[in-house]
mmCIF file of C-alpha atoms and ligand atoms in Angstrom:
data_model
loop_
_atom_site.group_PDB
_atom_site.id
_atom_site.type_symbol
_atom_site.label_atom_id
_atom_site.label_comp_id
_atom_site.label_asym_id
_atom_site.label_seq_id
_atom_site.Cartn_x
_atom_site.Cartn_y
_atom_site.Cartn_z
ATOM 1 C CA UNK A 15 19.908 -34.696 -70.535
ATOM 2 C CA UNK A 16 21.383 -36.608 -67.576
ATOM 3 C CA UNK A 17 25.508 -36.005 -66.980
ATOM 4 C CA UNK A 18 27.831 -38.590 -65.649
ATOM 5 C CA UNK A 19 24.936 -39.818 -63.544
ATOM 6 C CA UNK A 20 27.295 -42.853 -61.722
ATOM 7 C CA UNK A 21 30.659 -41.056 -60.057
ATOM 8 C CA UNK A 22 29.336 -37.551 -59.693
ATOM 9 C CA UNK A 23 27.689 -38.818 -57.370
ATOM 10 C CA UNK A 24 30.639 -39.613 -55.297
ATOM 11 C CA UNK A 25 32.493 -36.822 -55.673
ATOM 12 C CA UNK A 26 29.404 -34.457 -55.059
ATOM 13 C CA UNK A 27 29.358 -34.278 -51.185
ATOM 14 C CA UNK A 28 32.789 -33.170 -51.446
ATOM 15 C CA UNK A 29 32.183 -30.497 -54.488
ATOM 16 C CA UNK A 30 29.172 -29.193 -52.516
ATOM 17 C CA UNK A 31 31.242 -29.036 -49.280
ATOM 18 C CA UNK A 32 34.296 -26.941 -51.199
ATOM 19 C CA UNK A 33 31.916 -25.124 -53.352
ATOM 20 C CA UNK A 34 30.058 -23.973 -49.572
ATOM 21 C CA UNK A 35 33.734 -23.124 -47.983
ATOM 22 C CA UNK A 36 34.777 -20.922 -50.968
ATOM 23 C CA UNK A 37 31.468 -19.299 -50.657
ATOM 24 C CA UNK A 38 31.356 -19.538 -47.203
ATOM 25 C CA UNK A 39 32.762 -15.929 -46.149
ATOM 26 C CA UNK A 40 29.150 -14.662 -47.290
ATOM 27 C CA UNK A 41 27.583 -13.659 -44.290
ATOM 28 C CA UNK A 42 28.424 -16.789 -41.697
ATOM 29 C CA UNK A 43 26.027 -19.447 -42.925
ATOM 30 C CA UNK A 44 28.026 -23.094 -42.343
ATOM 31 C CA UNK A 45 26.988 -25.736 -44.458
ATOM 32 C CA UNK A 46 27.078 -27.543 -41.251
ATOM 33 C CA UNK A 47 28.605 -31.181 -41.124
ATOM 34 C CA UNK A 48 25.625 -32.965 -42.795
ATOM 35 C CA UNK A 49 26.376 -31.534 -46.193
ATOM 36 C CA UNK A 50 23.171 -31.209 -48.112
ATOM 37 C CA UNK A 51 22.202 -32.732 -51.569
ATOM 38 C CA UNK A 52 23.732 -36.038 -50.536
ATOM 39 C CA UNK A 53 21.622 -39.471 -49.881
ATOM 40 C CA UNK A 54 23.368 -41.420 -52.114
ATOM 41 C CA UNK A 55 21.966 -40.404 -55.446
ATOM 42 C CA UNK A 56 22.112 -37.624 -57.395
ATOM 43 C CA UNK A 57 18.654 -36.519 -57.590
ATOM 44 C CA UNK A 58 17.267 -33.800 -55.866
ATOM 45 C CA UNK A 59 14.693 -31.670 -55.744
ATOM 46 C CA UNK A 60 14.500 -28.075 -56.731
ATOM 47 C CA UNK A 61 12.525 -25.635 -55.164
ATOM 48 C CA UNK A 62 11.547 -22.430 -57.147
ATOM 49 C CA UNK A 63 9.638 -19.459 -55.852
ATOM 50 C CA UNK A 64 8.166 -16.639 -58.476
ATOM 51 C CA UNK A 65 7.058 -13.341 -57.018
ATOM 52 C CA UNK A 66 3.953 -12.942 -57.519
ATOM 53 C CA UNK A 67 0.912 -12.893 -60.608
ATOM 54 C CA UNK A 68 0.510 -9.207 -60.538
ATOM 55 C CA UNK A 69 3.673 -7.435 -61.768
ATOM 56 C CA UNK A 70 4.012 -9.526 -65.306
ATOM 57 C CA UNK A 71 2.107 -11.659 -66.599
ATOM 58 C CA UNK A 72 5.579 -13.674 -67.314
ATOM 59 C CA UNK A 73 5.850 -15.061 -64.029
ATOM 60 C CA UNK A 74 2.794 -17.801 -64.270
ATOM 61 C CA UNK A 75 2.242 -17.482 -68.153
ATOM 62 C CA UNK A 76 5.557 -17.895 -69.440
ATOM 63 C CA UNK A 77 7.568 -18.372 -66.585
ATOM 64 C CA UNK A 78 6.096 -21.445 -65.012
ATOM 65 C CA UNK A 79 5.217 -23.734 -67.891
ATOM 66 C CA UNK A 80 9.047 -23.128 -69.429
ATOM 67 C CA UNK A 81 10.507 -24.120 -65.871
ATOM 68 C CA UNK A 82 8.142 -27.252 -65.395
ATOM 69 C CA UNK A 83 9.489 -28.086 -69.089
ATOM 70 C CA UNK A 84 12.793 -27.240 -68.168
ATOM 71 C CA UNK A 85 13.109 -29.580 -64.762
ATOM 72 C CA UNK A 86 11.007 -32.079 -66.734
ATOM 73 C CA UNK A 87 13.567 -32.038 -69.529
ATOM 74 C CA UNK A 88 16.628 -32.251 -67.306
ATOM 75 C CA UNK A 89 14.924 -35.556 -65.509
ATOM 76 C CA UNK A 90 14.690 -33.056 -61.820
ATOM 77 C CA UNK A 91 11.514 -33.086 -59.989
ATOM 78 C CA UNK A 92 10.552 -29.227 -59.236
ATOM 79 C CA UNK A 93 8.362 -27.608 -56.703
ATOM 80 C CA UNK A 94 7.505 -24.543 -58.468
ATOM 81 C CA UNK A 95 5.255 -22.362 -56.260
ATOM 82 C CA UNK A 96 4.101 -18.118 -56.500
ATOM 83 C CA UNK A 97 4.546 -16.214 -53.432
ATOM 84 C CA UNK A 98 1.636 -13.700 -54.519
ATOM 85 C CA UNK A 99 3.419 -10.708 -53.643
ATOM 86 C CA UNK A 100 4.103 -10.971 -50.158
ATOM 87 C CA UNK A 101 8.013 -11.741 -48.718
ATOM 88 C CA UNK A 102 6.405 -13.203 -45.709
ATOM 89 C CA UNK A 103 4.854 -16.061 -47.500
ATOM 90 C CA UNK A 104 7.769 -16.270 -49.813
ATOM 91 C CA UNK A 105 10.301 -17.140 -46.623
ATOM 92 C CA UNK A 106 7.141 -20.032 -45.503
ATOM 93 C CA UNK A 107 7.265 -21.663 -48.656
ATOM 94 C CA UNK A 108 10.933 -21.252 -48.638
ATOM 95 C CA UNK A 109 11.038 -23.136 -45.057
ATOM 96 C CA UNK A 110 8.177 -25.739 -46.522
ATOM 97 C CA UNK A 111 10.223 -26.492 -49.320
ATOM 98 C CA UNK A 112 13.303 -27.148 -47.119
ATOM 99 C CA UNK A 113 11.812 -29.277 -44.931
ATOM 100 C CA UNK A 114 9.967 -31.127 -47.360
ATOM 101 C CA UNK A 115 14.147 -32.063 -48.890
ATOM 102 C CA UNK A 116 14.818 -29.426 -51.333
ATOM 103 C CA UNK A 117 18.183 -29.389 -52.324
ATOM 104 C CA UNK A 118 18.469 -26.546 -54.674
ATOM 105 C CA UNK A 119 15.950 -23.427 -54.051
ATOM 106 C CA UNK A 120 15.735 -20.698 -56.567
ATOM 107 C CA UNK A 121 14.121 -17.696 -55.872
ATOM 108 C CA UNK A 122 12.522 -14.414 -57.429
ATOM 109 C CA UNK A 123 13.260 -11.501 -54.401
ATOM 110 C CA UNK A 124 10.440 -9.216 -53.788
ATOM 111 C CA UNK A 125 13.030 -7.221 -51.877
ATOM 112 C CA UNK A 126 17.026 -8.209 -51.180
ATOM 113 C CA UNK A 127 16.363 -8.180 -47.947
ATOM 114 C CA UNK A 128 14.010 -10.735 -47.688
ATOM 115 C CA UNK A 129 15.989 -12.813 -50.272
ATOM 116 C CA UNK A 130 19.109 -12.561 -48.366
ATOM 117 C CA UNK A 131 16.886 -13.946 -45.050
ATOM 118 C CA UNK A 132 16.010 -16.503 -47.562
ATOM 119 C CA UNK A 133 19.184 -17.814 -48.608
ATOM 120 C CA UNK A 134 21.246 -17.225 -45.397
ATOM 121 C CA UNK A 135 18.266 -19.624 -43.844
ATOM 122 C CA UNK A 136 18.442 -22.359 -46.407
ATOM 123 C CA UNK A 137 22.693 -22.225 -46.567
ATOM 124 C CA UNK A 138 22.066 -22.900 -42.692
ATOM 125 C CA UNK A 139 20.340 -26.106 -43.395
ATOM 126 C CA UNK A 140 22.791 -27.062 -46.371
ATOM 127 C CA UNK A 141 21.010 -25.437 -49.273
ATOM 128 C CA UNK A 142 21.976 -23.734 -52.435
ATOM 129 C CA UNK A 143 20.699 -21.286 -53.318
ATOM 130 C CA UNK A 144 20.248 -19.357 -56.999
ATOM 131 C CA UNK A 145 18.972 -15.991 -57.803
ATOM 132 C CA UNK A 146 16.101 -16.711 -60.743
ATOM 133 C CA UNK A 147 15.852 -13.341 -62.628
ATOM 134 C CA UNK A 148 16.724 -10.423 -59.660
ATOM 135 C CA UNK A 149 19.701 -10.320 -58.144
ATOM 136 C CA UNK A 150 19.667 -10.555 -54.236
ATOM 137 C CA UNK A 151 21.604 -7.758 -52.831
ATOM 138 C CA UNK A 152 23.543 -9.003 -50.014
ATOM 139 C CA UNK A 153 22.195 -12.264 -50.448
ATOM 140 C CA UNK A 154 24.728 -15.459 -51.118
ATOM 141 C CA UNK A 155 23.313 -17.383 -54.054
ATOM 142 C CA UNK A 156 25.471 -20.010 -55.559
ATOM 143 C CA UNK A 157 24.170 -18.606 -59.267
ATOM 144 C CA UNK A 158 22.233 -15.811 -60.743
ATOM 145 C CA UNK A 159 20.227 -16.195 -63.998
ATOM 146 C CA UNK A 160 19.047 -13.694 -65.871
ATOM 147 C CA UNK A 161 19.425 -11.531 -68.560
ATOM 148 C CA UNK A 162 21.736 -8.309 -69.479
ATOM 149 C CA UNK A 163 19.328 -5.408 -67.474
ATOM 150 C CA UNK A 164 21.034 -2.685 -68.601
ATOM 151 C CA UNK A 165 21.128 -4.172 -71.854
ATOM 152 C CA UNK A 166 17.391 -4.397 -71.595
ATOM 153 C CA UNK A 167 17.055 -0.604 -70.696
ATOM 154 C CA UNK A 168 19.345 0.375 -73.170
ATOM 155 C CA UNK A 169 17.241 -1.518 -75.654
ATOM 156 C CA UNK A 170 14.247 0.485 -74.327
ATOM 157 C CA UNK A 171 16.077 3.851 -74.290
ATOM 158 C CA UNK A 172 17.049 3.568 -77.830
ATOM 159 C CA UNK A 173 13.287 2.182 -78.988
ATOM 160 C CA UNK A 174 12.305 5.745 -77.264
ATOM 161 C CA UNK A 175 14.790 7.723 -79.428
ATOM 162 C CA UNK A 176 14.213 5.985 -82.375
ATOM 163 C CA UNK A 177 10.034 5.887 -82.018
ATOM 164 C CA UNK A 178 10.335 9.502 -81.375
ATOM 165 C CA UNK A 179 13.214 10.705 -83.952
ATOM 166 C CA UNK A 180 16.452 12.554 -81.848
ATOM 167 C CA UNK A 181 16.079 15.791 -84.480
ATOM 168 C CA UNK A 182 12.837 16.684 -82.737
ATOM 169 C CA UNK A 183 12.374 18.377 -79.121
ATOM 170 C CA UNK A 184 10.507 16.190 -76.697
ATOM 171 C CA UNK A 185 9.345 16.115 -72.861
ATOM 172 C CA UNK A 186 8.906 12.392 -71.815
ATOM 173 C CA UNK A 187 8.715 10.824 -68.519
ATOM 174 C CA UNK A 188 9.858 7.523 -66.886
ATOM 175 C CA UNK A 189 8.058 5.474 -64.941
ATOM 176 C CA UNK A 190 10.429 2.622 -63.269
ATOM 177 C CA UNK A 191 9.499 -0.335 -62.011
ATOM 178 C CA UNK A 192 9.490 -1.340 -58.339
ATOM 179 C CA UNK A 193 12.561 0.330 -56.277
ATOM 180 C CA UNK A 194 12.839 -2.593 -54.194
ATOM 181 C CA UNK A 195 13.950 -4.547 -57.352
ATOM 182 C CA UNK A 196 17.633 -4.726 -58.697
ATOM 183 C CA UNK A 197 16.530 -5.216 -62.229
ATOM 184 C CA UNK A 198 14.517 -1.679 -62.175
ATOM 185 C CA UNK A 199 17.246 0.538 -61.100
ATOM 186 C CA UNK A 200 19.630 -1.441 -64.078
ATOM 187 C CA UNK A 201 16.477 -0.794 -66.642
ATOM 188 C CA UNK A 202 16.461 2.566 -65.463
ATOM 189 C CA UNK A 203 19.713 3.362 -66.399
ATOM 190 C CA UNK A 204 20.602 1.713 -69.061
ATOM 191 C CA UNK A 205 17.512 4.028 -70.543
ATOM 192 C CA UNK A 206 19.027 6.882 -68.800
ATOM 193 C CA UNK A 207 22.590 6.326 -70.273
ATOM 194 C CA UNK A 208 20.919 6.058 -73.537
ATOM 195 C CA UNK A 209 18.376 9.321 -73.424
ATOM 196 C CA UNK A 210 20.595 11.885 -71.032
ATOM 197 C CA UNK A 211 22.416 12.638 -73.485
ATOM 198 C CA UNK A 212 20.267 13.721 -76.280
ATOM 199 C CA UNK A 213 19.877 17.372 -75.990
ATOM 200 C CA UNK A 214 16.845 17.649 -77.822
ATOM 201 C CA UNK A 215 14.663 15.715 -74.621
ATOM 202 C CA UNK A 216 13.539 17.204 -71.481
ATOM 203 C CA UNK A 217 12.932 14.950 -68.601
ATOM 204 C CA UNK A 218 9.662 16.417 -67.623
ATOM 205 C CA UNK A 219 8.648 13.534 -64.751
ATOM 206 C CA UNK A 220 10.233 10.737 -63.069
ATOM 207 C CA UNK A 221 9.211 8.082 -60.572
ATOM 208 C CA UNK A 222 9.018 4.240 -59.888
ATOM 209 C CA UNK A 223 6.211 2.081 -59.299
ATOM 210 C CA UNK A 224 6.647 0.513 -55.678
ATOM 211 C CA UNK A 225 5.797 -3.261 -56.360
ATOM 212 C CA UNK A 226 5.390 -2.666 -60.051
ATOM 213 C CA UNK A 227 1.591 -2.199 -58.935
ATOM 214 C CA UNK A 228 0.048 -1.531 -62.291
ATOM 215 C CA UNK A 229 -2.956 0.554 -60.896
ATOM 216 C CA UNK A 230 -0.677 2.871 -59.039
ATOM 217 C CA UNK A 231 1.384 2.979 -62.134
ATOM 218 C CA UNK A 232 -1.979 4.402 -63.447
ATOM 219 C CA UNK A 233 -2.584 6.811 -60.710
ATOM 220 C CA UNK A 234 1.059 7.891 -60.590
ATOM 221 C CA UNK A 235 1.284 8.558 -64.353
ATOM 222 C CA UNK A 236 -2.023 10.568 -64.327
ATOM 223 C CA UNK A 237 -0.159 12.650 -61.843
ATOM 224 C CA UNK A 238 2.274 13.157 -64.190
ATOM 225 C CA UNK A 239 0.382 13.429 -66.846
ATOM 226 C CA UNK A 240 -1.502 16.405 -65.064
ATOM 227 C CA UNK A 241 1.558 18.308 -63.438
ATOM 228 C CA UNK A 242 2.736 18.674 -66.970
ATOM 229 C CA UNK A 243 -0.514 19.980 -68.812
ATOM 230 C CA UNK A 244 -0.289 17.295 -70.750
ATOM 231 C CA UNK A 245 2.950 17.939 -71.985
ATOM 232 C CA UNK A 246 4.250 14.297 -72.823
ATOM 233 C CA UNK A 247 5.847 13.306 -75.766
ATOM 234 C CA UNK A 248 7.044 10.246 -74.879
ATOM 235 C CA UNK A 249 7.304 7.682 -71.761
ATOM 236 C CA UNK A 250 9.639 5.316 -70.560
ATOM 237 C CA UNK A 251 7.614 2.587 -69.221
ATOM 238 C CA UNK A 252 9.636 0.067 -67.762
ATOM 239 C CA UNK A 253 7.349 -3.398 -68.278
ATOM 240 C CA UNK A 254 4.307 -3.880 -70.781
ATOM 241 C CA UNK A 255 1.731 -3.817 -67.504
ATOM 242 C CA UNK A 256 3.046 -0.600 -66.840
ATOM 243 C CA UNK A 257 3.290 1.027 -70.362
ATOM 244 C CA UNK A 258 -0.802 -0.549 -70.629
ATOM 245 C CA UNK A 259 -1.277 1.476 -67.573
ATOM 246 C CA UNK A 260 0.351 5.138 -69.071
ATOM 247 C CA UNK A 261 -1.719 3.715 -72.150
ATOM 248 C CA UNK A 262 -5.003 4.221 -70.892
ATOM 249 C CA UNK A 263 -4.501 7.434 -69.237
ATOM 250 C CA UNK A 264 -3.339 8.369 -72.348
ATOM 251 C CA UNK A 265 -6.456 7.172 -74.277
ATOM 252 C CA UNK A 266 -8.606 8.554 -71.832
ATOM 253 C CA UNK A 267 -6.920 12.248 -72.457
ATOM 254 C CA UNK A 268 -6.867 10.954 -76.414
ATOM 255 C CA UNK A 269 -3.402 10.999 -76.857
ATOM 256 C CA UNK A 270 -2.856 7.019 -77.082
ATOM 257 C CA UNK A 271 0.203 6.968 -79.905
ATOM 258 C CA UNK A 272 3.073 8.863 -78.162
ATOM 259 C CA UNK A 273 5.936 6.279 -77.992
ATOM 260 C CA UNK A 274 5.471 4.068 -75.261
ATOM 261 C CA UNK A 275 8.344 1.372 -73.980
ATOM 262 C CA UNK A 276 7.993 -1.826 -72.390
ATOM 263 C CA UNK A 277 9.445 -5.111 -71.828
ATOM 264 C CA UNK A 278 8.006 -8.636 -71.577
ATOM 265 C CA UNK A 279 6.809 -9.559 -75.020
ATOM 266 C CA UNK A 280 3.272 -10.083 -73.572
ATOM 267 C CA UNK A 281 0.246 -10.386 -75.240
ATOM 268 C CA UNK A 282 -1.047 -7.428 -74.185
ATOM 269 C CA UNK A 283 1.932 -5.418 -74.809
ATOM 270 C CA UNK A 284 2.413 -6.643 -78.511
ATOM 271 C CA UNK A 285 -1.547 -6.255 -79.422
ATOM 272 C CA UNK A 286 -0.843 -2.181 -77.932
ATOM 273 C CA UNK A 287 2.446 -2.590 -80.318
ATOM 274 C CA UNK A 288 0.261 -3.358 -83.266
ATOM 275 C CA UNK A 289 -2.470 -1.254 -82.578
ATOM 276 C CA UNK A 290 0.001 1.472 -82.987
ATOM 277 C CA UNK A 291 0.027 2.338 -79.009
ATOM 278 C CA UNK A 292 2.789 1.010 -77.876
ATOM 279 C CA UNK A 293 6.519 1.691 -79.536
ATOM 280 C CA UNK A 294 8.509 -1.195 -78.675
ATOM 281 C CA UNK A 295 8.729 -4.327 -76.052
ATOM 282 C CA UNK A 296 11.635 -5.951 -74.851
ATOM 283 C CA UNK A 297 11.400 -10.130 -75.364
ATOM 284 C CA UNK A 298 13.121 -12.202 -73.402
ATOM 285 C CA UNK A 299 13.559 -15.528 -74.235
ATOM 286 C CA UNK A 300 12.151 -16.785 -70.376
ATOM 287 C CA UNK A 301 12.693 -20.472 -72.125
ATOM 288 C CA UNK A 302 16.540 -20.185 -72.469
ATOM 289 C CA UNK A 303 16.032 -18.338 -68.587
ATOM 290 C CA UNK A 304 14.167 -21.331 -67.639
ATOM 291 C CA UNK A 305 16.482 -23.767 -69.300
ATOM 292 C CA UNK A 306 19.964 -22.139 -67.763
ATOM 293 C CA UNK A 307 18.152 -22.030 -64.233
ATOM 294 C CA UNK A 308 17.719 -26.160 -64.569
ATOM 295 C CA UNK A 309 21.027 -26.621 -66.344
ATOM 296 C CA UNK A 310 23.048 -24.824 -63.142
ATOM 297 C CA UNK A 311 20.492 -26.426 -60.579
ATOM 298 C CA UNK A 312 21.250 -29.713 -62.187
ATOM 299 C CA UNK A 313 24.993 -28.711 -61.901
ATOM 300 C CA UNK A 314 24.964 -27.834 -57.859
ATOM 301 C CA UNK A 315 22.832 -31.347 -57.455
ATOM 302 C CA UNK A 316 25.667 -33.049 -59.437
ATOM 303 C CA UNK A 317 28.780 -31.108 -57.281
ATOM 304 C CA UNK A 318 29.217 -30.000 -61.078
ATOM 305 C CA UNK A 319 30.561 -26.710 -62.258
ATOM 306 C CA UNK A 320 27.605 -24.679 -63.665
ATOM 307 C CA UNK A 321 28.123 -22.901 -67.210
ATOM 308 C CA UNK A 322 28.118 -19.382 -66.697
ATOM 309 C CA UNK A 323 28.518 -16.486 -68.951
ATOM 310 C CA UNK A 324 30.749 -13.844 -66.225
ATOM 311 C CA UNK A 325 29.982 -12.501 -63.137
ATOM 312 C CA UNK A 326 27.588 -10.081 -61.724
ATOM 313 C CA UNK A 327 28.879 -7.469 -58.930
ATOM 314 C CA UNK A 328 26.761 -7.322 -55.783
ATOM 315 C CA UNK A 329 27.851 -3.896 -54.466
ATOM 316 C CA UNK A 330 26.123 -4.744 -51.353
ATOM 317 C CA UNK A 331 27.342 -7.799 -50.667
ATOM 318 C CA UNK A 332 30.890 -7.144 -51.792
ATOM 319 C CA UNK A 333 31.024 -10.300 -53.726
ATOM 320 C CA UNK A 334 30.929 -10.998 -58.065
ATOM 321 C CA UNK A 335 27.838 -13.681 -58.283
ATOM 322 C CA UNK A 336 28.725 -16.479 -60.971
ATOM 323 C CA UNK A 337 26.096 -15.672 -63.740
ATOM 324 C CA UNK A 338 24.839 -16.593 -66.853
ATOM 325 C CA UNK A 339 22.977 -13.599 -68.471
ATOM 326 C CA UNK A 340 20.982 -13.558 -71.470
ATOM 327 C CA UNK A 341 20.449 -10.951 -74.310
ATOM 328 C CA UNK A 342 17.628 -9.297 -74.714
ATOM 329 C CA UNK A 343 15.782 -8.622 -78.210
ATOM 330 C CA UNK A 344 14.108 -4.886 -78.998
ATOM 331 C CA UNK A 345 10.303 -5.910 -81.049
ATOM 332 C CA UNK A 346 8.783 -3.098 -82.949
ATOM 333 C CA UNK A 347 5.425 -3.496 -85.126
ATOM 334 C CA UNK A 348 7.533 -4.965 -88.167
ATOM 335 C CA UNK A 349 9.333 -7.808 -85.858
ATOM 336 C CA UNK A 350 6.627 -8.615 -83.503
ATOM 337 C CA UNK A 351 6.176 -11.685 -85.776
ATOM 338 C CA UNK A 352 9.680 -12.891 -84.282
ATOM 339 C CA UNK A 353 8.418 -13.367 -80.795
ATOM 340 C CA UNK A 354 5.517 -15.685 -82.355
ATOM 341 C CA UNK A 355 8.228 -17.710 -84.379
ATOM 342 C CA UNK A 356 9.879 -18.338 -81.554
ATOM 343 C CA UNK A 357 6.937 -19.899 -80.439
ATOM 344 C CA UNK A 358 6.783 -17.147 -77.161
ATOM 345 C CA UNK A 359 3.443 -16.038 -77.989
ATOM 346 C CA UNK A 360 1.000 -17.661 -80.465
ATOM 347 C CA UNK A 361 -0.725 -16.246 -83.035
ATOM 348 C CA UNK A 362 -3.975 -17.324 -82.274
ATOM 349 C CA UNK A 363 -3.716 -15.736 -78.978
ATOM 350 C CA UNK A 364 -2.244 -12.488 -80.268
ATOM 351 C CA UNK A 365 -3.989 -12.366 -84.002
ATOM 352 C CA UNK A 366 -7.815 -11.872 -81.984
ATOM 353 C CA UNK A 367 -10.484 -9.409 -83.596
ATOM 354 C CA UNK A 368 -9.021 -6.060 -84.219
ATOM 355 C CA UNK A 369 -5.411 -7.083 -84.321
ATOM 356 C CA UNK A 370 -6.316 -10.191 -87.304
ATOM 357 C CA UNK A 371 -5.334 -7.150 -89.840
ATOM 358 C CA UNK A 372 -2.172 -6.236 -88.704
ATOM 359 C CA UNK A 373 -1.112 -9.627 -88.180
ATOM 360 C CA UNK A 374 -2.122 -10.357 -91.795
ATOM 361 C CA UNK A 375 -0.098 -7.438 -93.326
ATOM 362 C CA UNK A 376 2.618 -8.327 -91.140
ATOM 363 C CA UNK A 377 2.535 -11.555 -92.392
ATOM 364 C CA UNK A 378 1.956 -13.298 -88.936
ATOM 365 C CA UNK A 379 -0.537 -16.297 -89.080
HETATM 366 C C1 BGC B 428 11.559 -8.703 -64.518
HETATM 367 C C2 BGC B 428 10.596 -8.223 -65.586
HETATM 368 C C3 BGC B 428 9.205 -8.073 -64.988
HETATM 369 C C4 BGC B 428 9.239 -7.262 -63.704
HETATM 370 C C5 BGC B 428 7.896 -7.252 -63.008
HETATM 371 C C6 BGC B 428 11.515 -7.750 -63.350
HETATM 372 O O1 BGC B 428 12.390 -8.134 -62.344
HETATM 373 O O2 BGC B 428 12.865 -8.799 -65.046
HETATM 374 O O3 BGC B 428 10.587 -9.136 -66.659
HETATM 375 O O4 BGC B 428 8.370 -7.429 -65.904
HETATM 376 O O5 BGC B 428 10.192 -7.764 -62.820
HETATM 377 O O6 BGC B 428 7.539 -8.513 -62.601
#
């Protein structure tokens, strides 16, 4: 849908120039004189940069066809490019796509420190910038999308408790996700705020997964798994990659069925949900992520005001980061078929071989 295409236009340069002054206290970037996004038309071009193909599947299976929808949809043209894991290739593409007349550039951090290089770089050369996803510590994005983390580790905290029963003692163990990213430590403890309490658990191991590598996840967790003879009720697993990792340690000691977490709604991670192996997944609706990053990019092209839903606090930066976060949904085995009628995941992809039964009996075709 295309907005007041005809005097938006004129009064961009000047929304984009006020916009970058009342910003503009965030670490010395000018917007310069030659304010950016301008030309004479409204349309621009938005640059987007996912983290990498190894930490989620999301990023290039869910990730990158909803945002190519998305930009499609909202008439933008997109550049929407993977940075494989490494923050120096993230700040080329970054520079590529600035020089090749992005307007908008939306980025997945590896680390906040890199992201705030990043932005601080493309607010030099009249830029906006939005977090997509992780917040940027210290960085100076215009926007941040994403959804309610601690929500989401709440959401896993409780699946925990209620896949293990709170009248029962248990030792379980979390494995976070990578400390470099924002979103792990607010997974972390919104699960923590939800299971501290609960007398009846022991917190027998504890440790994050740098990168959200999924083989060291593997490695660390059989670590765990080892220091405490075995004694593992439960684990917090902070992503479905990760929880697949504690799975087959777990099925290599046969104990695959302790309550497992995860987050993601993949494939993967529902097929372990229905094979019993997994206790819950977090699904996040990555369209509606996808959709509110085009919606505010569309906004900063336009000198608009973007819909948000509040304002995140970035303790580093000192600043509150206009936001629009989304909720999260807890899947068990008896709502996985919700992620499928939402058209996330198909059936035919997750209804294969030895998972056809459970899909039948829970009525998912
Ligand atoms: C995202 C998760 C994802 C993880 C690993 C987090 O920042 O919110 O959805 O599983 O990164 O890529």
């Amino acid at each position: 849908m295309l907005r007041r295409r005809t005097w938006t236009a004129a009064i961009s340069a000047g929304l984009v120039l006020s916009l970058a002054a009342c910003g503009g206290d965030s670490g010395g970037g000018d917007a310069g004189g030659d304010s950016g996004g301008d030309g004479g038309e409204v349309a621009g071009r938005v640059g987007v940069i996912l983290p990498d193909t190894e930490s989620s599947v999301r990023w290039e299976n869910f990730d990158r066809p909803y945002l190519e929808a998305a930009f499609e949809a909202a008439g933008v043209e997109a550049d929407i490019q993977n940075a494989e894991g490494d923050a120096q290739r993230m700040t080329t593409i970054a520079e590529q796509m600035i020089t090749e007349g992005a307007t908008v550039l939306a980025i997945v951090n590896l680390d906040s420190a890199s992201g705030a290089e990043i932005q601080e770089q493309a607010a030099a050369e009249g830029v906006q910038t939005i977090d997509y996803d992780r917040l940027t510590l210290g960085g100076t994005a215009e926007y941040y999308v994403s959804f309610d983390n601690v929500a989401v580790g709440r959401l896993q905290g409780e699946g925990l408790a209620q896949c293990l029963g709170e009248d029962t003692p248990a030792n379980i163990a979390f494995l976070n996700g990578s400390p470099d990213d924002n979103n792990a430590t607010l997974f972390s403890q919104g699960a923590h705020e939800v299971l501290d309490p609960i007398e009846n658990y022991t917190q027998v191991a504890e440790q994050a997964v740098p990168g959200w590598d999924n083989q060291q996840a593997a490695t660390i967790f059989e670590q765990m798994y080892t220091q405490a003879n075995g004694g593992i009720d439960g684990v917090y697993a902070a992503n479905d990659g990760l929880a697949n990792s504690v799975i087959q340690i777990l099925q290599r000691n046969n104990v695959a069925g302790i309550p497992v977490t995860g987050q993601d709604a993949t494939v993967e991670g529902l097929q372990n949900i229905l094979a019993g192996n997994q206790c819950m997944t977090v699904y996040k609706s990555v369209r509606d992520e996808a959709n509110a990053l085009a919606e505010l990019a569309v906004a900063l092209i336009n000198g608009e005001e973007g819909q948000t839903t509040g304002e995140v606090e970035d303790s580093e930066g000192g600043r509150s980061v206009p936001s629009v976060l989304l909720e999260p949904q807890a899947i068990f085995r008896d709502n996985v078929k919700d992620v499928v009628d939402d058209e996330f995941v198909s059936a035919e992809d997750l209804c294969t071989g030895e998972f056809a039964a459970a899909c039948e009996e829970l009525g998912i075709s």
